């Protein structure tokens, strides 16, 4: 028998088993939720910032979108995002089941007073589910929505601006979007700071600051997104 | 009793009765009359039990031992709060002056899959013992004790280790957590031992084994609600959980086995 190959094989399975154990553990799972959550948080910030161009000029907005989708790296970025999103959702949902099973019988009364906890932190999973549904609808509305074209300097470019104006002319869409984004804001206000704790960072000097920054981050992201349809609905005049 | 302005109150109690782990359980109602506000909650329960026995009913079983807030035996969820409404207080140290005349008080056992009810308000917390057995110790060879000065411990570390060591293992963290997570308990033990030099040799193994045991016992995961720390009679901080996460992640990535 070739001792070397068996040794190599064993090493492989050993590496797998210790990593697998990590990924399956509650703390490993939660860390994955934290890392992917932070990745998604960076994405939503950049997504919001880029789209703010809608407040500036329709052409700039369309050209920004065009530059993104014509960049060959877009597929890599999209796959990365999908992976982050799915890992976050799958691990978060699995953990929610584990957490539910850990208390089969509910209390007759909820904790209160000094021992009560905030509703935002207790409903992260429900916020997540709403965000999940929203993201799917959002992709169908915009990415896979009506395709309009506009010609800039002889080059055809997708007229996303027109689609956005058309969609948000409907009050129902406007309200639904704002609610979804407020929920994303709640998710981030707890999530960003919480991820630091999950990943092992808690310091009496910095943690109170991180919690404040987390709320500010959520406010900026949600506020920046919400400003866009509001502008389109109330201010933009074609 | 000298020096106290004794007052009495009447309470409507709703107390959980459950004949054994497999019984469905139910609430019984009991009027507690003329309860001295100087009594502790457990003393109030003792009087309730005397009344129940006198009336030919079976008493309510509950855990207690030291009755001075140091052993972690007492439990109970009082109006939704483990150890009652006061922070940094165990049920045995909770006083009846904290309640109002005529108030309804709902008394339940700690509820968690990993803490099955033995009877009434008594739950089996041996899952905690098994977690400790998995690594919550320091192995020391017998022989002469080392000179204390040979093992310098920075004051900050000593203080932090002491704060973590204050955990009495009562399980209120599990009881209050919406996920019945044992993170605060386990992290207090891991942090306490991980901060002192004697705990270093087994630090990685301890983190891996204790977390694995914790998961196997059926406790939930942490979602950073902070309920545990708020309900903890010893005010164990969430810093412990972050430290455990860090130790566990590091130890798992370093694992060669
Ligand atoms: C753009 C979308 C999203 C962003 C930016 C985001 C961000 C985050 C962040 C930063 C955390 C904190 C992680 C931690 O505490 O370690 C988190 C936690 C969580 N997320 Fe998301 N998330 C998003 C979407 C979702 C979706 C779609 C779901 C579920 C279907 C979800 C469910 C959860 C759950 C259950 C937690 C754990 C909450 C807890 O520990 O209390 N999230 N998320
Ligand atoms: S009986 Fe010992 S802590 Fe309450």
XYZ file of C-alpha atoms and ligand atoms in Angstrom:
542
model
C 0.000 0.000 0.000
C 1.207 3.470 -0.795
C 1.507 5.055 2.603
C 1.907 8.526 1.191
C -1.424 8.639 -0.615
C -3.391 7.319 2.331
C -1.724 9.907 4.485
C -2.712 12.651 2.039
C -6.269 11.352 1.813
C -6.592 11.229 5.567
C -5.346 14.746 5.859
C -7.989 15.850 3.395
C -10.880 14.277 5.225
C -9.529 15.594 8.505
C -9.397 19.145 7.173
C -12.914 18.755 5.823
C -14.250 17.326 9.027
C -12.917 20.092 11.258
C -14.154 22.797 8.880
C -17.450 20.996 8.445
C -17.821 20.871 12.202
C -17.175 24.609 12.316
C -19.770 25.372 9.643
C -22.334 23.132 11.336
C -21.814 24.582 14.817
C -24.169 27.317 15.991
C -21.316 29.790 16.391
C -19.815 28.925 12.990
C -23.250 29.268 11.376
C -23.910 32.566 13.055
C -20.480 33.835 11.978
C -21.360 33.005 8.404
C -24.578 34.994 8.800
C -22.471 37.828 10.190
C -19.796 37.835 7.475
C -22.318 37.553 4.648
C -24.523 40.147 6.364
C -21.614 42.597 6.439
C -20.874 41.854 2.775
C -24.498 42.519 1.871
C -24.436 45.676 3.976
C -21.507 47.006 1.931
C -23.385 46.111 -1.231
C -26.562 47.955 -0.262
C -24.506 51.037 0.635
C -22.782 51.088 -2.761
C -26.040 50.279 -4.555
C -27.722 53.198 -2.809
C -24.848 55.602 -3.446
C -24.622 54.776 -7.165
C -28.368 55.109 -7.656
C -28.348 58.556 -6.086
C -27.362 59.692 -9.583
C -31.091 59.625 -10.293
C -31.304 62.839 -8.291
C -28.703 64.380 -10.591
C -29.503 63.528 -14.181
C -31.362 60.780 -16.141
C -28.508 60.377 -18.607
C -25.872 59.977 -15.924
C -28.114 57.431 -14.169
C -28.552 55.382 -17.350
C -24.874 55.549 -18.258
C -23.934 54.406 -14.748
C -26.188 51.374 -15.135
C -24.777 50.760 -18.595
C -21.208 50.895 -17.316
C -22.054 48.327 -14.656
C -23.745 45.773 -16.899
C -21.208 46.056 -19.710
C -18.260 45.494 -17.389
C -17.123 41.871 -17.908
C -16.576 41.569 -14.156
C -20.315 41.998 -13.593
C -20.936 38.235 -13.788
C -18.338 37.591 -11.137
C -19.847 40.301 -8.947
C -23.374 38.983 -9.476
C -22.367 35.443 -8.641
C -20.601 36.673 -5.533
C -23.691 38.594 -4.481
C -25.988 35.648 -5.069
C -23.656 33.441 -3.055
C -23.557 35.958 -0.189
C -27.315 36.353 -0.259
C -28.097 32.638 -0.408
C -25.550 31.743 2.276
C -26.983 34.469 4.510
C -30.569 33.386 3.965
C -29.992 29.636 4.204
C -27.884 29.822 7.350
C -30.204 32.387 8.939
C -33.287 30.287 8.238
C -31.648 27.071 9.480
C -30.560 28.812 12.670
C -34.044 30.180 13.159
C -35.372 26.609 13.092
C -32.743 25.458 15.597
C -33.658 28.401 17.815
C -37.355 27.633 17.607
C -36.801 24.009 18.549
C -34.762 25.014 21.567
C -37.933 26.325 23.257
C -40.800 23.945 22.418
C -43.075 25.365 25.105
C -43.695 29.102 25.235
C -44.052 31.203 28.366
C -47.426 32.530 29.435
C -45.900 35.984 29.853
C -43.071 37.806 28.074
C -40.177 39.394 29.953
C -40.699 43.036 30.803
C -39.209 46.111 32.445
C -35.434 46.004 32.852
C -35.388 42.491 31.428
C -37.293 43.230 28.229
C -35.495 43.239 24.867
C -36.087 45.410 21.843
C -38.559 44.277 19.224
C -36.118 45.027 16.407
C -33.529 42.548 17.669
C -36.155 39.886 18.296
C -37.643 40.031 14.799
C -34.520 39.908 12.621
C -35.727 36.709 10.956
C -39.115 38.218 10.072
C -37.471 41.341 8.678
C -35.206 39.034 6.695
C -38.135 37.151 5.189
C -39.749 40.403 4.066
C -36.431 41.579 2.589
C -36.126 38.252 0.797
C -39.530 38.587 -0.868
C -38.802 42.216 -1.660
C -35.466 41.435 -3.331
C -37.098 38.872 -5.631
C -39.892 41.287 -6.591
C -37.356 44.079 -6.966
C -35.297 42.036 -9.444
C -38.409 41.238 -11.498
C -39.526 44.857 -11.490
C -36.241 46.377 -12.544
C -33.517 43.973 -13.680
C -35.964 41.747 -15.549
C -38.581 44.451 -16.038
C -39.650 46.337 -19.186
C -36.751 47.040 -21.497
C -36.696 50.597 -22.850
C -33.871 51.975 -24.905
C -32.418 55.390 -25.415
C -29.640 56.459 -27.792
C -26.729 58.443 -26.378
C -24.121 59.576 -28.964
C -25.324 56.926 -31.371
C -25.052 54.118 -28.801
C -28.161 52.274 -27.533
C -28.355 52.231 -23.740
C -31.048 50.731 -21.472
C -33.386 53.514 -20.332
C -33.720 52.402 -16.728
C -34.614 55.916 -15.723
C -37.853 55.723 -17.695
C -38.722 52.407 -16.041
C -38.041 53.810 -12.576
C -40.228 56.865 -13.232
C -42.987 54.637 -14.627
C -42.902 52.217 -11.682
C -42.858 54.851 -8.977
C -45.661 56.855 -10.571
C -47.878 54.184 -8.974
C -48.566 55.125 -5.328
C -48.909 51.465 -4.346
C -45.372 50.761 -5.528
C -44.061 53.851 -3.840
C -45.555 52.917 -0.475
C -44.537 49.252 -0.730
C -40.985 50.225 -1.590
C -40.720 52.644 1.308
C -42.014 50.045 3.773
C -39.565 47.428 2.486
C -36.677 49.863 2.774
C -37.660 50.885 6.294
C -37.542 47.214 7.210
C -34.108 46.885 5.621
C -33.141 49.891 7.731
C -34.278 48.129 10.915
C -32.415 44.981 9.881
C -29.214 46.966 9.348
C -29.590 49.094 12.473
C -29.208 45.982 14.609
C -27.363 43.791 12.103
C -24.240 45.799 11.349
C -23.315 46.225 15.006
C -24.429 42.716 15.857
C -22.098 41.218 13.264
C -19.092 42.670 15.109
C -20.225 40.966 18.305
C -20.814 37.710 16.420
C -17.342 37.826 14.933
C -15.811 38.283 18.347
C -15.400 42.017 18.681
C -16.810 43.633 21.807
C -14.902 46.313 23.676
C -16.359 48.640 26.308
C -14.791 51.641 24.562
C -15.751 50.886 20.973
C -18.927 48.802 21.122
C -21.254 51.664 22.142
C -19.820 53.638 19.206
C -20.258 50.702 16.823
C -23.914 50.472 17.827
C -24.422 54.151 17.033
C -22.609 53.823 13.719
C -24.804 50.829 12.938
C -27.924 52.979 13.342
C -26.397 55.801 11.323
C -25.437 53.337 8.588
C -28.988 52.020 8.469
C -30.373 55.548 8.374
C -28.098 56.543 5.497
C -28.812 53.415 3.440
C -32.573 53.382 3.967
C -32.851 57.172 3.705
C -30.741 57.304 0.550
C -32.845 54.634 -1.138
C -36.164 56.131 -0.054
C -35.173 59.591 -1.283
C -35.042 58.275 -4.854
C -38.675 57.270 -5.491
C -39.836 60.243 -3.423
C -37.860 62.535 -5.718
C -39.234 60.805 -8.793
C -42.814 60.958 -7.507
C -42.937 64.464 -6.059
C -40.222 66.552 -7.660
C -39.071 65.165 -11.012
C -41.100 66.709 -13.851
C -39.865 64.789 -16.905
C -38.402 42.093 63.035
C -36.741 45.224 64.365
C -36.342 48.277 62.262
C -38.561 47.294 59.387
C -41.948 48.762 58.691
C -43.780 45.523 58.138
C -46.609 45.641 55.697
C -48.674 42.846 54.246
C -50.115 42.384 50.787
C -52.483 39.944 49.118
C -51.484 38.331 45.828
C -53.231 36.275 43.171
C -50.782 33.576 42.185
C -50.893 31.498 39.035
C -48.403 28.713 39.530
C -47.269 26.047 37.077
C -47.946 22.476 38.213
C -46.541 19.566 36.248
C -46.430 16.009 37.545
C -43.367 14.928 35.635
C -41.405 15.391 32.421
C -44.150 13.766 30.353
C -47.119 15.475 31.983
C -48.656 18.324 30.016
C -48.775 20.620 33.018
C -51.183 23.416 33.908
C -51.530 26.542 36.024
C -53.155 26.434 39.440
C -54.558 29.572 41.026
C -53.865 30.428 44.624
C -54.677 33.445 46.760
C -51.698 34.335 48.932
C -53.135 36.302 51.859
C -51.296 38.660 54.215
C -47.883 38.185 52.662
C -45.279 40.133 54.624
C -43.400 42.504 52.329
C -40.236 41.659 54.264
C -40.340 38.071 53.034
C -38.233 36.837 50.190
C -40.012 35.314 47.218
C -38.973 31.835 48.320
C -40.263 32.437 51.841
C -43.562 33.475 50.287
C -43.528 30.182 48.348
C -42.819 28.269 51.597
C -45.936 29.799 53.135
C -47.955 28.995 50.007
C -46.810 25.377 50.286
C -47.795 25.195 53.977
C -51.242 26.468 53.010
C -51.504 23.949 50.181
C -50.484 21.067 52.455
C -52.955 22.187 55.134
C -55.660 22.191 52.478
C -54.729 18.614 51.583
C -53.161 19.571 48.251
C -49.698 18.730 47.012
C -47.079 21.470 47.479
C -45.355 23.212 44.601
C -41.863 21.866 44.028
C -39.132 24.430 43.468
C -35.332 24.454 43.635
C -33.403 26.363 46.285
C -30.329 25.947 48.403
C -28.226 28.805 49.735
C -30.986 31.431 49.719
C -28.300 34.100 49.605
C -27.778 34.515 45.882
C -24.588 32.505 45.478
C -25.441 28.898 44.624
C -27.605 29.303 41.512
C -30.140 26.706 42.606
C -33.222 28.904 42.695
C -34.918 29.531 39.400
C -38.541 30.361 38.423
C -39.846 32.769 35.839
C -41.910 35.422 37.605
C -44.291 37.398 35.377
C -42.117 36.539 32.385
C -38.830 37.458 34.071
C -36.344 34.835 35.287
C -35.629 35.610 38.967
C -38.354 38.254 38.848
C -38.335 41.917 37.902
C -35.158 43.145 39.660
C -31.798 43.240 37.906
C -28.776 41.612 39.537
C -31.052 39.632 41.849
C -31.795 35.939 42.295
C -35.281 34.705 43.198
C -34.098 33.954 46.733
C -32.979 37.570 47.130
C -36.117 39.039 45.632
C -38.370 40.674 48.216
C -42.127 40.816 48.336
C -42.023 44.597 48.804
C -41.323 44.627 45.091
C -44.961 43.573 44.484
C -48.204 45.495 44.833
C -51.239 44.588 46.864
C -53.730 42.708 44.698
C -51.181 42.002 41.944
C -51.422 38.842 39.857
C -48.140 36.945 39.779
C -47.546 34.231 37.195
C -44.885 31.710 38.194
C -43.439 29.342 35.604
C -40.430 27.041 35.370
C -37.403 27.895 33.201
C -38.528 26.678 29.778
C -36.040 25.155 27.352
C -35.745 21.873 25.521
C -32.361 21.374 27.177
C -33.884 21.986 30.646
C -36.712 19.427 30.882
C -39.172 19.975 33.728
C -38.651 17.445 36.506
C -41.696 18.551 38.476
C -43.585 21.854 38.787
C -40.932 24.588 38.884
C -37.969 22.221 39.120
C -36.051 21.746 35.883
C -33.135 19.460 35.084
C -30.116 21.692 34.470
C -27.596 18.873 34.190
C -26.939 19.933 30.583
C -24.798 22.668 32.175
C -22.844 20.059 34.125
C -22.155 18.111 30.944
C -20.900 21.274 29.245
C -18.540 21.877 32.169
C -17.377 18.262 31.967
C -16.569 18.806 28.301
C -13.934 21.414 29.103
C -14.848 23.850 31.842
C -11.852 22.978 33.971
C -8.089 23.298 34.224
C -6.043 20.123 34.530
C -3.387 20.465 37.207
C -0.878 17.812 38.161
C -0.656 17.044 41.833
C 2.419 18.188 43.716
C 3.526 21.327 45.417
C 1.632 24.466 44.580
C 3.661 26.915 42.495
C 4.857 30.117 43.988
C 2.069 32.551 43.144
C 4.588 35.104 41.909
C 5.784 32.687 39.235
C 2.554 33.232 37.327
C 2.017 36.938 36.895
C -1.545 37.899 35.971
C -2.204 41.485 34.831
C -4.697 43.257 37.087
C -7.117 43.888 34.194
C -7.165 40.189 33.309
C -7.635 39.183 36.919
C -10.568 41.580 37.249
C -12.190 40.416 34.038
C -11.675 36.753 34.884
C -13.247 37.423 38.270
C -16.237 39.145 36.671
C -16.784 36.109 34.428
C -16.267 33.728 37.344
C -19.190 35.417 39.109
C -21.542 33.253 37.002
C -23.456 30.970 39.372
C -24.748 28.727 36.575
C -28.404 29.288 37.411
C -29.565 29.192 33.774
C -31.548 32.447 33.788
C -29.743 33.345 30.540
C -31.214 30.261 28.880
C -34.611 30.891 30.433
C -34.928 34.445 29.159
C -33.356 34.019 25.707
C -35.907 33.695 22.943
C -33.678 30.951 21.502
C -33.021 29.252 24.856
C -29.360 29.812 24.091
C -26.684 28.932 26.640
C -24.141 31.325 25.140
C -23.814 33.570 28.191
C -23.175 30.687 30.584
C -20.725 28.860 28.329
C -18.914 32.049 27.369
C -18.505 33.090 31.000
C -16.741 29.798 31.725
C -14.593 29.913 28.572
C -13.621 33.549 29.197
C -12.921 33.042 32.880
C -10.482 30.186 32.245
C -9.085 31.718 29.064
C -7.964 34.862 30.879
C -5.687 33.176 33.401
C -2.307 31.591 32.597
C -3.322 28.188 33.984
C -6.097 27.998 31.402
C -3.941 28.454 28.313
C -2.845 24.862 27.674
C -6.407 23.645 27.161
C -7.823 26.882 25.774
C -8.484 25.772 22.175
C -9.683 22.320 23.103
C -11.911 23.799 25.793
C -13.585 26.219 23.377
C -14.194 23.500 20.774
C -15.467 20.883 23.184
C -17.682 23.082 25.300
C -19.340 24.648 22.258
C -19.857 21.226 20.700
C -21.467 19.947 23.899
C -23.617 23.075 24.126
C -24.915 22.456 20.597
C -25.544 18.774 21.304
C -27.622 19.591 24.358
C -30.136 21.375 22.160
C -29.637 24.989 23.215
C -30.317 27.592 20.521
C -27.875 30.008 18.897
C -27.193 33.567 20.002
C -28.981 36.360 18.152
C -27.474 39.182 20.201
C -30.714 40.375 21.761
C -28.885 40.966 25.053
C -31.751 39.471 27.070
C -29.368 37.100 28.878
C -27.135 39.773 30.287
C -30.124 41.872 31.360
C -31.630 38.911 33.236
C -28.351 37.633 34.692
C -28.328 37.943 38.491
C -24.549 38.372 38.294
C -24.666 40.810 35.359
C -22.327 38.748 33.188
C -21.521 40.922 30.181
C -22.037 40.219 26.484
C -18.282 40.749 26.097
C -17.966 37.153 27.248
C -19.953 35.917 24.255
C -17.797 37.865 21.818
C -14.717 36.405 23.502
C -16.123 32.875 23.208
C -16.936 33.415 19.533
C -13.396 34.616 18.908
C -11.847 31.711 20.843
C -14.085 29.148 19.170
C -13.505 30.444 15.633
C -9.758 30.617 16.163
C -9.619 27.186 17.802
C -11.717 25.620 15.041
C -9.552 27.044 12.270
C -6.401 25.896 14.047
C -7.810 22.405 14.689
C -5.493 19.666 13.384
C -7.596 16.688 14.445
C -29.679 43.048 1.584
C -30.108 42.192 2.400
C -29.586 41.901 3.779
C -28.612 42.512 4.536
C -27.769 43.702 4.165
C -28.535 41.795 5.791
C -27.657 42.083 6.807
C -27.574 41.395 7.981
C -26.612 41.620 9.012
C -25.475 42.616 8.963
C -26.878 40.743 10.018
C -26.158 40.611 11.347
C -25.406 39.329 11.471
C -24.972 39.062 12.850
O -25.661 39.403 13.818
O -23.919 38.466 13.012
C -28.012 39.974 9.631
C -28.589 38.993 10.410
C -29.656 38.235 10.006
N -30.302 38.282 8.796
Fe -29.887 39.538 7.311
N -29.453 40.781 5.784
C -30.108 40.820 4.578
C -31.093 39.969 4.137
C -31.630 38.957 4.885
C -32.596 38.022 4.419
C -33.164 37.983 3.020
C -32.878 37.197 5.464
C -33.813 36.008 5.599
C -34.566 35.453 4.770
C -32.110 37.627 6.581
C -32.164 37.066 7.828
C -31.314 37.360 8.829
C -31.338 36.713 10.110
C -32.323 35.639 10.570
C -30.277 37.248 10.839
C -29.861 36.834 12.217
C -30.460 37.788 13.126
C -30.066 37.615 14.499
O -29.027 37.047 14.792
O -30.860 38.085 15.311
N -31.342 38.699 6.205
N -28.421 40.378 8.378
S -31.000 29.676 46.396
Fe -28.873 29.904 46.033
S -28.879 31.505 44.589
Fe -30.965 31.459 45.124
